[in-house]
mmCIF file of C-alpha atoms in Angstrom:
data_model
loop_
_atom_site.group_PDB
_atom_site.id
_atom_site.type_symbol
_atom_site.label_atom_id
_atom_site.label_comp_id
_atom_site.label_asym_id
_atom_site.label_seq_id
_atom_site.Cartn_x
_atom_site.Cartn_y
_atom_site.Cartn_z
ATOM 1 C CA MET A 27 0.044 -0.004 0.011
ATOM 2 C CA MET A 28 1.266 3.506 -0.884
ATOM 3 C CA GLU A 29 1.720 5.893 2.009
ATOM 4 C CA ASN A 30 -0.872 8.304 0.635
ATOM 5 C CA ARG A 31 -4.059 6.806 -0.697
ATOM 6 C CA LEU A 32 -7.615 8.169 -0.899
ATOM 7 C CA GLU A 33 -10.351 5.737 -1.600
ATOM 8 C CA LEU A 34 -14.084 5.836 -2.210
ATOM 9 C CA SER A 35 -15.639 2.485 -1.386
ATOM 10 C CA ASN A 36 -19.100 1.752 -2.726
ATOM 11 C CA VAL A 37 -20.139 5.360 -2.107
ATOM 12 C CA LEU A 38 -23.809 6.326 -2.629
ATOM 13 C CA LYS A 39 -25.199 9.819 -2.153
ATOM 14 C CA ARG A 40 -28.818 10.899 -2.612
ATOM 15 C CA TYR A 41 -30.598 14.228 -2.601
ATOM 16 C CA GLY A 42 -34.148 13.188 -1.900
ATOM 17 C CA LYS A 43 -35.068 10.733 -4.699
ATOM 18 C CA ILE A 44 -32.208 11.865 -6.913
ATOM 19 C CA ILE A 45 -29.045 9.649 -6.846
ATOM 20 C CA ALA A 46 -26.094 12.020 -7.169
ATOM 21 C CA LEU A 47 -23.377 9.343 -6.706
ATOM 22 C CA ASP A 48 -24.237 5.750 -7.552
ATOM 23 C CA HIS A 49 -22.005 3.246 -5.682
ATOM 24 C CA VAL A 50 -18.673 4.786 -6.750
ATOM 25 C CA ASN A 51 -15.427 2.940 -6.234
ATOM 26 C CA LEU A 52 -12.154 4.847 -6.839
ATOM 27 C CA ALA A 53 -8.591 4.696 -5.485
ATOM 28 C CA LEU A 54 -6.436 7.805 -5.811
ATOM 29 C CA GLU A 55 -2.711 8.107 -5.307
ATOM 30 C CA PRO A 56 -0.407 11.150 -5.802
ATOM 31 C CA GLY A 57 -0.846 12.778 -9.220
ATOM 32 C CA VAL A 58 -3.334 14.994 -11.085
ATOM 33 C CA TYR A 59 -6.775 13.423 -11.853
ATOM 34 C CA GLY A 60 -9.138 15.159 -14.261
ATOM 35 C CA LEU A 61 -12.778 14.631 -13.239
ATOM 36 C CA LEU A 62 -14.805 15.160 -16.361
ATOM 37 C CA GLY A 63 -18.572 15.127 -16.848
ATOM 38 C CA GLN A 64 -21.449 17.352 -17.902
ATOM 39 C CA ASN A 65 -23.246 19.516 -15.373
ATOM 40 C CA GLY A 66 -25.202 17.278 -12.953
ATOM 41 C CA ALA A 67 -22.888 14.332 -13.445
ATOM 42 C CA GLY A 68 -21.954 14.222 -9.799
ATOM 43 C CA LYS A 69 -18.525 15.985 -9.900
ATOM 44 C CA SER A 70 -19.207 18.530 -7.211
ATOM 45 C CA THR A 71 -20.950 16.012 -4.983
ATOM 46 C CA MET A 72 -17.807 13.787 -5.108
ATOM 47 C CA ILE A 73 -15.603 16.805 -4.232
ATOM 48 C CA HIS A 74 -17.856 17.743 -1.336
ATOM 49 C CA LEU A 75 -17.836 14.168 0.021
ATOM 50 C CA LEU A 76 -14.043 14.026 -0.182
ATOM 51 C CA ALA A 77 -13.816 17.399 1.555
ATOM 52 C CA GLY A 78 -16.031 16.099 4.371
ATOM 53 C CA ILE A 79 -18.761 18.726 3.660
ATOM 54 C CA LEU A 80 -21.176 15.923 2.841
ATOM 55 C CA VAL A 81 -21.319 12.403 4.241
ATOM 56 C CA PRO A 82 -22.194 9.285 2.165
ATOM 57 C CA ASP A 83 -25.583 7.651 2.522
ATOM 58 C CA GLU A 84 -23.875 4.351 1.866
ATOM 59 C CA GLY A 85 -20.213 3.224 1.555
ATOM 60 C CA SER A 86 -17.154 4.867 3.014
ATOM 61 C CA ILE A 87 -14.292 7.286 2.171
ATOM 62 C CA LEU A 88 -10.889 6.039 3.384
ATOM 63 C CA TRP A 89 -7.573 7.821 3.857
ATOM 64 C CA ASN A 90 -4.802 5.197 4.060
ATOM 65 C CA ASP A 91 -7.466 2.594 4.906
ATOM 66 C CA LYS A 92 -9.031 4.646 7.658
ATOM 67 C CA PRO A 93 -12.504 6.267 7.439
ATOM 68 C CA ILE A 94 -12.191 10.033 7.122
ATOM 69 C CA ALA A 95 -15.284 10.338 9.380
ATOM 70 C CA ARG A 96 -13.252 8.843 12.235
ATOM 71 C CA LEU A 97 -10.062 10.695 11.393
ATOM 72 C CA GLY A 98 -11.860 14.089 11.732
ATOM 73 C CA GLU A 99 -9.359 16.863 12.374
ATOM 74 C CA SER A 100 -6.346 14.828 11.389
ATOM 75 C CA TYR A 101 -7.799 14.341 7.882
ATOM 76 C CA ARG A 102 -8.732 18.016 7.575
ATOM 77 C CA ARG A 103 -5.096 18.975 8.391
ATOM 78 C CA ILE A 104 -3.887 17.211 5.191
ATOM 79 C CA LEU A 105 -6.748 18.565 2.969
ATOM 80 C CA GLY A 106 -6.717 21.571 0.625
ATOM 81 C CA TYR A 107 -10.033 22.666 -0.938
ATOM 82 C CA MET A 108 -11.004 25.302 -3.490
ATOM 83 C CA PRO A 109 -14.824 25.415 -3.962
ATOM 84 C CA GLN A 110 -16.560 26.032 -7.252
ATOM 85 C CA SER A 111 -18.146 29.362 -6.324
ATOM 86 C CA SER A 112 -15.829 31.476 -4.188
ATOM 87 C CA ASN A 113 -17.510 34.686 -3.077
ATOM 88 C CA VAL A 114 -14.382 36.579 -2.129
ATOM 89 C CA ASP A 115 -15.557 40.141 -3.084
ATOM 90 C CA ILE A 116 -14.837 41.290 0.440
ATOM 91 C CA ASP A 117 -13.007 44.255 1.960
ATOM 92 C CA ILE A 118 -9.869 42.491 3.191
ATOM 93 C CA THR A 119 -6.316 42.483 1.809
ATOM 94 C CA VAL A 120 -4.783 39.487 0.225
ATOM 95 C CA THR A 121 -2.328 38.990 3.084
ATOM 96 C CA GLY A 122 -5.100 39.656 5.670
ATOM 97 C CA PHE A 123 -7.309 36.966 4.037
ATOM 98 C CA LEU A 124 -4.497 34.415 3.949
ATOM 99 C CA HIS A 125 -3.765 35.046 7.638
ATOM 100 C CA TYR A 126 -7.470 34.633 8.382
ATOM 101 C CA MET A 127 -7.589 31.347 6.504
ATOM 102 C CA ALA A 128 -4.457 30.158 8.286
ATOM 103 C CA ALA A 129 -6.107 30.835 11.645
ATOM 104 C CA LEU A 130 -9.183 28.823 10.603
ATOM 105 C CA LYS A 131 -6.877 26.012 9.557
ATOM 106 C CA LYS A 132 -5.150 26.313 12.982
ATOM 107 C CA ILE A 133 -1.755 26.838 11.305
ATOM 108 C CA LYS A 134 0.786 28.147 13.862
ATOM 109 C CA LYS A 135 3.283 30.777 12.638
ATOM 110 C CA PRO A 136 1.933 30.969 9.068
ATOM 111 C CA ASP A 137 4.055 33.937 7.914
ATOM 112 C CA SER A 138 6.664 31.771 6.169
ATOM 113 C CA ALA A 139 3.978 29.722 4.298
ATOM 114 C CA ILE A 140 2.075 32.817 3.272
ATOM 115 C CA GLU A 141 5.185 34.609 1.986
ATOM 116 C CA SER A 142 6.257 31.523 0.046
ATOM 117 C CA LEU A 143 2.854 31.156 -1.626
ATOM 118 C CA ILE A 144 2.604 34.830 -2.446
ATOM 119 C CA GLY A 145 5.887 34.429 -4.322
ATOM 120 C CA TYR A 146 4.966 31.066 -5.869
ATOM 121 C CA LEU A 147 1.625 32.342 -7.171
ATOM 122 C CA HIS A 148 3.065 35.705 -8.333
ATOM 123 C CA LEU A 149 0.913 37.770 -5.919
ATOM 124 C CA GLU A 150 3.625 40.155 -4.650
ATOM 125 C CA GLU A 151 2.177 43.273 -6.270
ATOM 126 C CA TYR A 152 -1.273 42.389 -4.985
ATOM 127 C CA ARG A 153 -0.462 41.616 -1.326
ATOM 128 C CA HIS A 154 -1.982 44.917 -0.090
ATOM 129 C CA PHE A 155 -4.900 44.940 -2.569
ATOM 130 C CA ARG A 156 -8.338 44.182 -1.203
ATOM 131 C CA LEU A 157 -10.057 41.117 -2.580
ATOM 132 C CA ASN A 158 -12.867 43.215 -4.066
ATOM 133 C CA GLN A 159 -10.301 45.090 -6.145
ATOM 134 C CA LEU A 160 -8.866 41.974 -7.899
ATOM 135 C CA SER A 161 -9.521 40.487 -11.312
ATOM 136 C CA GLY A 162 -11.077 37.062 -11.607
ATOM 137 C CA GLY A 163 -7.740 35.443 -12.330
ATOM 138 C CA THR A 164 -5.969 36.975 -9.395
ATOM 139 C CA LYS A 165 -8.835 35.996 -7.033
ATOM 140 C CA GLN A 166 -8.456 32.406 -8.277
ATOM 141 C CA ARG A 167 -4.762 32.491 -7.502
ATOM 142 C CA VAL A 168 -5.529 33.736 -4.026
ATOM 143 C CA MET A 169 -8.005 30.890 -3.552
ATOM 144 C CA ILE A 170 -5.394 28.422 -4.771
ATOM 145 C CA ALA A 171 -3.016 29.973 -2.189
ATOM 146 C CA GLN A 172 -5.408 29.444 0.706
ATOM 147 C CA SER A 173 -5.905 25.855 -0.340
ATOM 148 C CA LEU A 174 -2.151 25.292 -0.190
ATOM 149 C CA LEU A 175 -1.499 27.024 3.141
ATOM 150 C CA ASN A 176 -1.219 23.812 5.106
ATOM 151 C CA ASN A 177 0.823 22.022 2.408
ATOM 152 C CA PRO A 178 -1.907 19.460 1.952
ATOM 153 C CA LYS A 179 -1.513 15.921 0.742
ATOM 154 C CA VAL A 180 -4.966 16.021 -0.865
ATOM 155 C CA LEU A 181 -5.964 19.018 -3.053
ATOM 156 C CA LEU A 182 -9.600 19.227 -4.266
ATOM 157 C CA LEU A 183 -10.334 21.807 -6.981
ATOM 158 C CA ASP A 184 -13.911 22.370 -8.175
ATOM 159 C CA GLU A 185 -14.033 24.219 -11.579
ATOM 160 C CA PRO A 186 -10.866 26.263 -10.630
ATOM 161 C CA THR A 187 -10.615 28.052 -13.970
ATOM 162 C CA ALA A 188 -14.252 29.135 -14.313
ATOM 163 C CA GLY A 189 -14.473 32.609 -15.696
ATOM 164 C CA LEU A 190 -10.752 33.073 -16.458
ATOM 165 C CA ASP A 191 -9.325 34.291 -19.764
ATOM 166 C CA PRO A 192 -7.050 31.958 -21.755
ATOM 167 C CA VAL A 193 -3.751 33.334 -20.280
ATOM 168 C CA GLU A 194 -4.953 33.145 -16.703
ATOM 169 C CA ARG A 195 -6.289 29.603 -17.420
ATOM 170 C CA MET A 196 -2.916 28.589 -18.736
ATOM 171 C CA ASN A 197 -1.048 30.003 -15.753
ATOM 172 C CA LEU A 198 -3.354 28.291 -13.304
ATOM 173 C CA ARG A 199 -3.006 24.955 -15.109
ATOM 174 C CA ASN A 200 0.771 25.164 -14.731
ATOM 175 C CA ILE A 201 0.434 25.757 -10.989
ATOM 176 C CA ILE A 202 -1.895 22.771 -10.647
ATOM 177 C CA ALA A 203 0.446 20.532 -12.630
ATOM 178 C CA GLU A 204 3.277 21.468 -10.236
ATOM 179 C CA CYS A 205 1.110 20.567 -7.261
ATOM 180 C CA GLY A 206 0.593 17.097 -8.671
ATOM 181 C CA LYS A 207 4.186 16.097 -8.139
ATOM 182 C CA ASP A 208 3.626 15.060 -4.563
ATOM 183 C CA LYS A 209 -0.099 15.515 -3.866
ATOM 184 C CA ILE A 210 -3.350 13.838 -4.817
ATOM 185 C CA VAL A 211 -4.966 16.553 -6.956
ATOM 186 C CA LEU A 212 -8.554 16.066 -8.054
ATOM 187 C CA LEU A 213 -9.679 18.702 -10.573
ATOM 188 C CA ALA A 214 -13.424 18.728 -11.434
ATOM 189 C CA THR A 215 -14.316 20.507 -14.666
ATOM 190 C CA HIS A 216 -16.219 20.183 -17.840
ATOM 191 C CA VAL A 217 -13.583 22.179 -19.792
ATOM 192 C CA ILE A 218 -11.331 19.701 -21.583
ATOM 193 C CA SER A 219 -8.305 22.024 -21.917
ATOM 194 C CA ASP A 220 -8.139 22.311 -18.143
ATOM 195 C CA VAL A 221 -6.920 18.691 -17.831
ATOM 196 C CA GLU A 222 -5.593 17.773 -21.296
ATOM 197 C CA PHE A 223 -2.049 18.649 -20.607
ATOM 198 C CA ILE A 224 -1.702 18.201 -16.829
ATOM 199 C CA ALA A 225 -3.882 15.206 -15.773
ATOM 200 C CA GLY A 226 -2.196 11.806 -15.973
ATOM 201 C CA ASN A 227 -5.517 10.082 -15.339
ATOM 202 C CA ILE A 228 -9.031 10.982 -16.441
ATOM 203 C CA ILE A 229 -12.168 9.974 -14.580
ATOM 204 C CA MET A 230 -15.298 10.040 -16.765
ATOM 205 C CA MET A 231 -18.599 10.597 -14.956
ATOM 206 C CA LYS A 232 -22.176 10.538 -16.172
ATOM 207 C CA GLU A 233 -25.389 10.599 -14.093
ATOM 208 C CA GLY A 234 -23.647 9.777 -10.878
ATOM 209 C CA LYS A 235 -21.642 6.878 -12.222
ATOM 210 C CA VAL A 236 -17.906 6.542 -12.944
ATOM 211 C CA LEU A 237 -17.719 5.247 -16.516
ATOM 212 C CA ALA A 238 -13.915 4.977 -16.532
ATOM 213 C CA MET A 239 -10.711 5.967 -14.845
ATOM 214 C CA MET A 240 -7.754 5.557 -17.131
ATOM 215 C CA ASP A 241 -4.503 7.015 -18.225
ATOM 216 C CA GLN A 242 -5.222 9.596 -21.006
ATOM 217 C CA LYS A 243 -3.349 7.542 -23.630
ATOM 218 C CA ASP A 244 -5.261 4.409 -22.729
ATOM 219 C CA LEU A 245 -8.535 6.301 -22.830
ATOM 220 C CA MET A 246 -7.785 7.677 -26.270
ATOM 221 C CA ALA A 247 -6.952 4.229 -27.494
ATOM 222 C CA HIS A 248 -10.628 3.214 -27.177
ATOM 223 C CA THR A 249 -11.919 6.120 -29.340
ATOM 224 C CA PHE A 250 -11.457 6.067 -33.093
ATOM 225 C CA VAL A 251 -11.749 9.239 -35.196
ATOM 226 C CA TYR A 252 -11.936 9.604 -38.997
ATOM 227 C CA GLU A 253 -12.037 12.374 -41.502
ATOM 228 C CA THR A 254 -13.722 12.307 -44.946
ATOM 229 C CA ILE A 255 -14.842 14.579 -47.757
ATOM 230 C CA GLN A 256 -17.885 12.457 -48.387
ATOM 231 C CA ASP A 257 -21.167 14.339 -48.078
ATOM 232 C CA ARG A 258 -23.060 13.733 -44.863
ATOM 233 C CA ASP A 259 -25.818 11.557 -46.353
ATOM 234 C CA SER A 260 -23.464 9.092 -48.091
ATOM 235 C CA LEU A 261 -21.268 8.847 -45.037
ATOM 236 C CA LEU A 262 -24.231 7.858 -42.898
ATOM 237 C CA ILE A 263 -25.313 5.271 -45.518
ATOM 238 C CA ASP A 264 -21.827 3.768 -45.610
ATOM 239 C CA ASP A 265 -21.367 3.915 -41.810
ATOM 240 C CA PRO A 266 -24.707 4.212 -39.989
ATOM 241 C CA ASP A 267 -22.893 4.249 -36.638
ATOM 242 C CA ALA A 268 -20.822 7.354 -37.512
ATOM 243 C CA ARG A 269 -21.189 10.205 -35.028
ATOM 244 C CA ILE A 270 -20.174 13.529 -36.604
ATOM 245 C CA VAL A 271 -17.950 15.714 -34.402
ATOM 246 C CA ASN A 272 -17.626 18.705 -36.681
ATOM 247 C CA GLN A 273 -17.510 19.911 -40.299
ATOM 248 C CA HIS A 274 -15.242 22.580 -41.742
ATOM 249 C CA TYR A 275 -14.093 23.937 -45.130
ATOM 250 C CA ARG A 276 -10.459 23.535 -46.104
ATOM 251 C CA ASN A 277 -8.885 24.083 -49.480
ATOM 252 C CA GLY A 278 -12.369 24.498 -51.011
ATOM 253 C CA LYS A 279 -13.685 21.176 -49.708
ATOM 254 C CA MET A 280 -15.998 20.275 -46.842
ATOM 255 C CA TYR A 281 -14.286 17.871 -44.378
ATOM 256 C CA ILE A 282 -16.254 15.881 -41.840
ATOM 257 C CA ARG A 283 -14.630 14.650 -38.643
ATOM 258 C CA TYR A 284 -16.520 11.733 -37.013
ATOM 259 C CA LEU A 285 -16.350 8.948 -34.472
ATOM 260 C CA SER A 286 -16.701 5.422 -35.611
ATOM 261 C CA LYS A 287 -15.493 1.894 -34.896
ATOM 262 C CA ARG A 288 -14.493 1.227 -38.442
ATOM 263 C CA GLY A 289 -14.599 4.220 -40.759
ATOM 264 C CA THR A 290 -15.373 3.977 -44.517
ATOM 265 C CA SER A 291 -13.176 3.395 -47.575
ATOM 266 C CA GLU A 292 -13.448 7.104 -48.312
ATOM 267 C CA SER A 293 -12.139 8.104 -44.919
ATOM 268 C CA LYS A 294 -8.723 8.284 -43.187
ATOM 269 C CA GLN A 295 -8.094 7.708 -39.502
ATOM 270 C CA VAL A 296 -6.851 10.892 -37.688
ATOM 271 C CA GLU A 297 -5.387 11.543 -34.283
ATOM 272 C CA THR A 298 -7.738 11.208 -31.307
ATOM 273 C CA THR A 299 -8.057 14.213 -28.938
ATOM 274 C CA LEU A 300 -9.478 14.360 -25.428
ATOM 275 C CA ASP A 301 -12.408 16.322 -26.860
ATOM 276 C CA ASP A 302 -13.217 13.302 -29.058
ATOM 277 C CA VAL A 303 -12.983 11.006 -26.034
ATOM 278 C CA TYR A 304 -15.397 13.288 -24.070
ATOM 279 C CA LEU A 305 -17.867 13.215 -26.883
ATOM 280 C CA ASP A 306 -17.529 9.444 -27.355
ATOM 281 C CA TRP A 307 -18.147 8.725 -23.692
ATOM 282 C CA LEU A 308 -20.534 11.492 -22.752
ATOM 283 C CA GLY A 309 -22.339 12.363 -25.984
#
């Protein structure tokens, strides 16, 4: 058994008659995991359960084979959490907020950790800014900083790049990738580019069920993509199972990109992307 292992064992969670998580079994070890699924798939519910905000109706969540419900405070000490909706438009400075969060986390002498994170997340020029003065991307970096104050072994990130522009999104992805060197990082998102270059493993969810947890390359090996200049109708006659991903003009011709198990004689197989996998598994 690895020293750091987070496990969901037959976890069921209901909201009234709605099943949000349906007997999920997962074992996570250090690295970045991309948790993909459409809205309502159960991603946030899983994050909330792992964060201890919710408790399972059935099954258990284990940290190194011990139920987190019994570990209590000792589990929370190794946990970092960034919620999906962070209302941080408040009249407090960046350093003041981080000191406040350190107090809530019961971190003694947090100055060194705060200064290190301010440097690591390039927040030096914003340290005396108030949170309600910051851009969305800078606020997200502050929220990442608070999640890392206790140098957690488990880092839970729920839609961390929501609302960010492409440059801010790229910067935050690089930070998350760095965290995955020695932590279990679970990144819940429905934005493929958030995880395409940083997540070693992808967890696919739909309607409360985990459809797959695989290495990206292994996952892509199960999805076959083709391109053709056939017209749409003839393609669907030749291959009734074809699922069209997109169509675009190039060099005066209409190219159709589609998912299929076999392709047609008029098609050529092309490289599979994580977007293709998402569409293949989740529709």
